[in-house]
mmCIF file of N, CA, C and O and ligand atoms in Angstrom:
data_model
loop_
_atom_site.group_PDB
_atom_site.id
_atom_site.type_symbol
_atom_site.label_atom_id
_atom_site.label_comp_id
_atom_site.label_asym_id
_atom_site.label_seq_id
_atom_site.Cartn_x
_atom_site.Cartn_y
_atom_site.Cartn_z
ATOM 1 N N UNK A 230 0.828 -1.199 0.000
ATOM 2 C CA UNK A 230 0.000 0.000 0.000
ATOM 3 C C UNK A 230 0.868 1.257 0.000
ATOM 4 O O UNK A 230 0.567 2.216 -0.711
ATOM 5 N N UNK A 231 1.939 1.259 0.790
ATOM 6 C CA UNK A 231 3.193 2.100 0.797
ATOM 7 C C UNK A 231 3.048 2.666 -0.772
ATOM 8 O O UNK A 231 2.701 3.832 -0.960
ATOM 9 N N UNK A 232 3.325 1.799 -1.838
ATOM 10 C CA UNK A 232 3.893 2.002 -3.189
ATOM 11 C C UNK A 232 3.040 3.244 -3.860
ATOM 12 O O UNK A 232 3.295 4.124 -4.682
ATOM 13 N N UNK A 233 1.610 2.755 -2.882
ATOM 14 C CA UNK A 233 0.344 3.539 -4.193
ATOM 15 C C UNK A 233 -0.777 4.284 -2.973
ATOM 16 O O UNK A 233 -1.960 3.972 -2.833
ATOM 17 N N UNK A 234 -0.213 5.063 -2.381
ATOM 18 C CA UNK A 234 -1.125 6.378 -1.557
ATOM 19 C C UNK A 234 -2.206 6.517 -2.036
ATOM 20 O O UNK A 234 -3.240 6.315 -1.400
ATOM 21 N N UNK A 235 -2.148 7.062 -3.811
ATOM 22 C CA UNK A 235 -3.425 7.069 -4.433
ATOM 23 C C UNK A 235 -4.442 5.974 -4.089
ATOM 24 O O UNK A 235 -5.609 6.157 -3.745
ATOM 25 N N UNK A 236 -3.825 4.843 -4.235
ATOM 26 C CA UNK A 236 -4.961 4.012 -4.059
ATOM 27 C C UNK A 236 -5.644 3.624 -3.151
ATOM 28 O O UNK A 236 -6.677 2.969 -3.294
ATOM 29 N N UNK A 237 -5.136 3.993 -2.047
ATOM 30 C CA UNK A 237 -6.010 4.529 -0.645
ATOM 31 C C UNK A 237 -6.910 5.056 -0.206
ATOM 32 O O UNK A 237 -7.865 4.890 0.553
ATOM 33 N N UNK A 238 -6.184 6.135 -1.167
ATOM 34 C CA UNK A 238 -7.156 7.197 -1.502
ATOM 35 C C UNK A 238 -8.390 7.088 -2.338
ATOM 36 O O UNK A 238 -9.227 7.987 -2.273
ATOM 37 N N UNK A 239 -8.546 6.177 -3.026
ATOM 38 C CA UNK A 239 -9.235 5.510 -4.359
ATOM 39 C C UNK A 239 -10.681 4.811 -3.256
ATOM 40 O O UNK A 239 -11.907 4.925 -3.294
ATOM 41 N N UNK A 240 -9.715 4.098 -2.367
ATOM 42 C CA UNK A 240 -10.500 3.013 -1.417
ATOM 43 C C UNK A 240 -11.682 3.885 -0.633
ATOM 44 O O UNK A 240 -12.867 3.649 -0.399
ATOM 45 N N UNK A 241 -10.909 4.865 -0.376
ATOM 46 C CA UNK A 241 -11.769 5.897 0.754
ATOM 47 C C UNK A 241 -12.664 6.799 0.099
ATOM 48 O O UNK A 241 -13.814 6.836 0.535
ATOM 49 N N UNK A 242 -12.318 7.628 -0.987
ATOM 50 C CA UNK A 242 -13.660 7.664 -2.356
ATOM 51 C C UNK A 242 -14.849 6.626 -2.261
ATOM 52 O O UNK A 242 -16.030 6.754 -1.938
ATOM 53 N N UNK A 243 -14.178 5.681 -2.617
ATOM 54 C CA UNK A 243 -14.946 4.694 -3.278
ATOM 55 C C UNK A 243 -16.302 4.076 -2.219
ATOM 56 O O UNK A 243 -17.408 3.610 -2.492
ATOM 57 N N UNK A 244 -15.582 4.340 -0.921
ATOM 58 C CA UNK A 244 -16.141 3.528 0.591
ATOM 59 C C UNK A 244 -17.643 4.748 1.008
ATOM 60 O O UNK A 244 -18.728 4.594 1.568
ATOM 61 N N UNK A 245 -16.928 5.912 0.375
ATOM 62 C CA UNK A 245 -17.554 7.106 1.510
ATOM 63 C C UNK A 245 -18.598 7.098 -0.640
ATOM 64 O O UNK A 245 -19.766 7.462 -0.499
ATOM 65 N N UNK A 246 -18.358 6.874 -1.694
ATOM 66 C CA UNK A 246 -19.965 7.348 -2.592
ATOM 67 C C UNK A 246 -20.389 5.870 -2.186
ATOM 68 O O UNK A 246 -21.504 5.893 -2.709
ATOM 69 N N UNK A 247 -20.316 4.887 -1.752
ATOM 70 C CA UNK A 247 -21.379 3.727 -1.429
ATOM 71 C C UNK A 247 -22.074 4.291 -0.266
ATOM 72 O O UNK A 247 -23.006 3.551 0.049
ATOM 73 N N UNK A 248 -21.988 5.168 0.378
ATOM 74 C CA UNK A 248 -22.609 5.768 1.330
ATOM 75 C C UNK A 248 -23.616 6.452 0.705
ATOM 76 O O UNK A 248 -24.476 6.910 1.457
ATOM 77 N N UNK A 249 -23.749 6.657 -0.545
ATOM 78 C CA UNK A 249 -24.659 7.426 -1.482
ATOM 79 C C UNK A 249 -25.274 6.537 -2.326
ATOM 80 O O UNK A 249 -26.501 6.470 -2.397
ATOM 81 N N UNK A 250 -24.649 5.953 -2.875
ATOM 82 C CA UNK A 250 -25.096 4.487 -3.748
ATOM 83 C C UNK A 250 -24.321 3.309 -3.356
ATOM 84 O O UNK A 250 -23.104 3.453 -3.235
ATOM 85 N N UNK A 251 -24.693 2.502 -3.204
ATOM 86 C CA UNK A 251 -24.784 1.295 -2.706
ATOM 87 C C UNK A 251 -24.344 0.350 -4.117
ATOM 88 O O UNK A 251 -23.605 -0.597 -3.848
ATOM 89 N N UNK A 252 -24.624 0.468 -5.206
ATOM 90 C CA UNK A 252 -24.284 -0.356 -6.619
ATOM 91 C C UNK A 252 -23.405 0.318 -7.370
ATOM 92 O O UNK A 252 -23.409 1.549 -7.389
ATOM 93 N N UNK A 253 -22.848 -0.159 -7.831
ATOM 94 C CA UNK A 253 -21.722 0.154 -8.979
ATOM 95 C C UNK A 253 -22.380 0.888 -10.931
ATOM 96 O O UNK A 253 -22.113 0.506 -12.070
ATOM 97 N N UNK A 254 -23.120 1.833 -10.483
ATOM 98 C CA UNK A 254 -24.035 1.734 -11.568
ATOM 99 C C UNK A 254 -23.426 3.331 -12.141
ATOM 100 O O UNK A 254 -22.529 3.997 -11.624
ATOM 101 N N UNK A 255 -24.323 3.690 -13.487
ATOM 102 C CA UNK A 255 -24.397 5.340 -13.700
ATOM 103 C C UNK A 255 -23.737 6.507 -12.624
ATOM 104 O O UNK A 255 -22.835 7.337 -12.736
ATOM 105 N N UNK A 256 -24.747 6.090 -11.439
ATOM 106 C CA UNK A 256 -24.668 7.091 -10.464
ATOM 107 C C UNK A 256 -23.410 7.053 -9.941
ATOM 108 O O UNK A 256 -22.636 7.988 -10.146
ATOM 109 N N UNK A 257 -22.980 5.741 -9.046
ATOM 110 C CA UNK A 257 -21.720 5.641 -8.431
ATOM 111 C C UNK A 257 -21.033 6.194 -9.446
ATOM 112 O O UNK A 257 -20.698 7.298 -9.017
ATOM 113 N N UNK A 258 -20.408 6.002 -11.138
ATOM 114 C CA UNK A 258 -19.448 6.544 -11.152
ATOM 115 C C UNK A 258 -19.406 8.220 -11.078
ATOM 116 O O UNK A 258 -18.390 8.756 -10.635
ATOM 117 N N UNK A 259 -20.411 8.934 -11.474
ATOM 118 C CA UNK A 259 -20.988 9.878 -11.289
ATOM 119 C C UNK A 259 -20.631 10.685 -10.509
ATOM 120 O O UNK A 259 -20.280 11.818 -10.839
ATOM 121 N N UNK A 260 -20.656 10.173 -9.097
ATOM 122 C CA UNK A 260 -20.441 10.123 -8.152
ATOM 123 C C UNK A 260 -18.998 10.249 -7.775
ATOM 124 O O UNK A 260 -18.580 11.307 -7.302
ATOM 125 N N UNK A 261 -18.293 9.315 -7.946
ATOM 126 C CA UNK A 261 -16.973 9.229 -8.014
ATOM 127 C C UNK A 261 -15.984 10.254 -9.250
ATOM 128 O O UNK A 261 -14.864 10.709 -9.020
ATOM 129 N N UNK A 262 -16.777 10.431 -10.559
ATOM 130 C CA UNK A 262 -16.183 11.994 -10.806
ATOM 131 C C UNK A 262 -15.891 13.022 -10.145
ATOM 132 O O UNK A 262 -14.805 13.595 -10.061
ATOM 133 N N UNK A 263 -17.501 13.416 -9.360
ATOM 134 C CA UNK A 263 -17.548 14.596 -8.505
ATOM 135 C C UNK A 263 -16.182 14.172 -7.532
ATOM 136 O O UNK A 263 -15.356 15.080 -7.628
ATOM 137 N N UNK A 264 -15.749 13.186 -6.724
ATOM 138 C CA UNK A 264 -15.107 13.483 -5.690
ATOM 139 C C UNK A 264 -13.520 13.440 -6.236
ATOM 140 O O UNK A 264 -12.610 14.135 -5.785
ATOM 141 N N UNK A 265 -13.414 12.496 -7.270
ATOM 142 C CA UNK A 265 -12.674 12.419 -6.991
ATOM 143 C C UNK A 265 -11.964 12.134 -8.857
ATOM 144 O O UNK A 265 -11.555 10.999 -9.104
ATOM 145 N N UNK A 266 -11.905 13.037 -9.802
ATOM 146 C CA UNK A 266 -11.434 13.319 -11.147
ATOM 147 C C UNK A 266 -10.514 12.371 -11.401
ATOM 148 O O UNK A 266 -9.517 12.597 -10.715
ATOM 149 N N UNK A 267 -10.379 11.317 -12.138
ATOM 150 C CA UNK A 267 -8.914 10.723 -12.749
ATOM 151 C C UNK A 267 -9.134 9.086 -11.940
ATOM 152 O O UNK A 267 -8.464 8.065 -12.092
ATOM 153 N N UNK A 268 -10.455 9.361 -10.973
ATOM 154 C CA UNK A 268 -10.375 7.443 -10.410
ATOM 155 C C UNK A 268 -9.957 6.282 -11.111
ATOM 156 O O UNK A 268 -9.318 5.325 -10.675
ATOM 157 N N UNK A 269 -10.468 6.519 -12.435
ATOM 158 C CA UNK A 269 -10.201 5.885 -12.702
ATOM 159 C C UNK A 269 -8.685 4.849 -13.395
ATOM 160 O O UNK A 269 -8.662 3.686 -13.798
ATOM 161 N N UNK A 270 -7.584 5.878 -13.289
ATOM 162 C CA UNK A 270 -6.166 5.851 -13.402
ATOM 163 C C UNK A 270 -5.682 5.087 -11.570
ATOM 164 O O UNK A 270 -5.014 4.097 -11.274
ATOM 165 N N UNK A 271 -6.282 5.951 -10.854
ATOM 166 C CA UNK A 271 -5.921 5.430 -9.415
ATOM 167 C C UNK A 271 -6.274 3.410 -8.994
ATOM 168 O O UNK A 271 -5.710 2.526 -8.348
ATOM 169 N N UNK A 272 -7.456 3.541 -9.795
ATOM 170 C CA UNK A 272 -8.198 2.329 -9.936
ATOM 171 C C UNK A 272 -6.947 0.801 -10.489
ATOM 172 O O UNK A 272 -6.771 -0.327 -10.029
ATOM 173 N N UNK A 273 -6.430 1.447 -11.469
ATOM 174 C CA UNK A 273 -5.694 0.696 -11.972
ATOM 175 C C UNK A 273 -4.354 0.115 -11.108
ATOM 176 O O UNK A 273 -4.052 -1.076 -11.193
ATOM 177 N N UNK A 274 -3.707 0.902 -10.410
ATOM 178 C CA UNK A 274 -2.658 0.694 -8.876
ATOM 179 C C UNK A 274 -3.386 -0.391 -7.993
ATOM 180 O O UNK A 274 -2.706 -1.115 -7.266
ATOM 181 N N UNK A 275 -4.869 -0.526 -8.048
ATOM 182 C CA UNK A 275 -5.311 -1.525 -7.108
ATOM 183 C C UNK A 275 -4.791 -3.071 -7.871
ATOM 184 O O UNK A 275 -4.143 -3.818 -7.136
ATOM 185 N N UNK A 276 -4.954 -3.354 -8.731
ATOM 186 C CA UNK A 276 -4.346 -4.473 -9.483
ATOM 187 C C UNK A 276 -3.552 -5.334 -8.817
ATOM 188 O O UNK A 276 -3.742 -6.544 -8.694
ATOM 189 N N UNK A 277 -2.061 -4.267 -8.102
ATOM 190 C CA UNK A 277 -0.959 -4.907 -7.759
ATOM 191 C C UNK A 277 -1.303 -5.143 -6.423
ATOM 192 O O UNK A 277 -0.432 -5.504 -5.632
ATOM 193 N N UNK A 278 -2.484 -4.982 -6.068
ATOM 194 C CA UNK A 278 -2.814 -5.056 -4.425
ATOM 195 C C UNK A 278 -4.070 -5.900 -3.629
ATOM 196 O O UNK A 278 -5.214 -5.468 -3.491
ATOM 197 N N UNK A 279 -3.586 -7.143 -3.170
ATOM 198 C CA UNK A 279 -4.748 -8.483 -3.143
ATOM 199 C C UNK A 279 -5.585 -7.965 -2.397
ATOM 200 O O UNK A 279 -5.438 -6.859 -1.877
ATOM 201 N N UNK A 280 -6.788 -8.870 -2.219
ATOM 202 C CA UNK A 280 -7.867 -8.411 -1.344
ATOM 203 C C UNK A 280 -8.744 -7.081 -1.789
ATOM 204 O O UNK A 280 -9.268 -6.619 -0.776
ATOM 205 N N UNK A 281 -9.061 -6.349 -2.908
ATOM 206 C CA UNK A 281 -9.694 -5.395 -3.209
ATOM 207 C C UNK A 281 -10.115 -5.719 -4.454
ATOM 208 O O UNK A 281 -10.212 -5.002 -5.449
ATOM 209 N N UNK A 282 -10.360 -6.882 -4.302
ATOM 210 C CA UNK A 282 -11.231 -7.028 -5.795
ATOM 211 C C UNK A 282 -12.368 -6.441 -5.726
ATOM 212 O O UNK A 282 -12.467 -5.644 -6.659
ATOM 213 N N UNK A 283 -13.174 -6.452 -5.138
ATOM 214 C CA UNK A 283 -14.741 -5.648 -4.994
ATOM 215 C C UNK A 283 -14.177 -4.170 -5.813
ATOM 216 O O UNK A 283 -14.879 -3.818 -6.761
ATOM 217 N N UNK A 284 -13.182 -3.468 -5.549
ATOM 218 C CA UNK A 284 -12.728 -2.087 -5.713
ATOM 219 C C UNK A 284 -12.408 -1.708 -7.385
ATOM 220 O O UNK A 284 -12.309 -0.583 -7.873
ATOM 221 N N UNK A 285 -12.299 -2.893 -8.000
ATOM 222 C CA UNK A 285 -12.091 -2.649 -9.379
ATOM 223 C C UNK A 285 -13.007 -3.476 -10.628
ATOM 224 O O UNK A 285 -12.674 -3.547 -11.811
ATOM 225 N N UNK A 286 -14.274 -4.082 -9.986
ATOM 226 C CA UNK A 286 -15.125 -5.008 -10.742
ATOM 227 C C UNK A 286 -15.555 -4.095 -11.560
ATOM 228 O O UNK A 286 -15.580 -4.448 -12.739
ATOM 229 N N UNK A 287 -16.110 -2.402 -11.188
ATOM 230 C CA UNK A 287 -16.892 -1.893 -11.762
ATOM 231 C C UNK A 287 -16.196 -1.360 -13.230
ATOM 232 O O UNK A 287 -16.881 -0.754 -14.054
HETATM 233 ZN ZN1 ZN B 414 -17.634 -0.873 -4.383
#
């Protein structure tokens, strides 16, 4: 996790719009624009990092 801050950061986005939407749909990413511009580049650092598959299905 050291390697990729961003993707921490990605996690904690991602944790706090399911607090808004609950599904991985329109809205969530929507959602995840507003907070947080470029997720989807950050998204990609989760790859090298087990246990967060839920974090990159969408
Ligand atoms: Zn999720």
């Amino acid at each position: 996790m050291q390697r990729h801050p961003l993707c921490l950061e990605y996690i904690i986005v991602h944790e706090m719009v399911h607090l808004l939407e609950r599904r991985h749909n329109e809205r969530f990413r929507e959602l995840m624009d507003g907070f947080m511009p470029g997720w989807r580049q950050h998204k990609e650092g989760l790859k090298e990092v087990p246990l967060t598959e839920e974090y990159w299905e969408e």
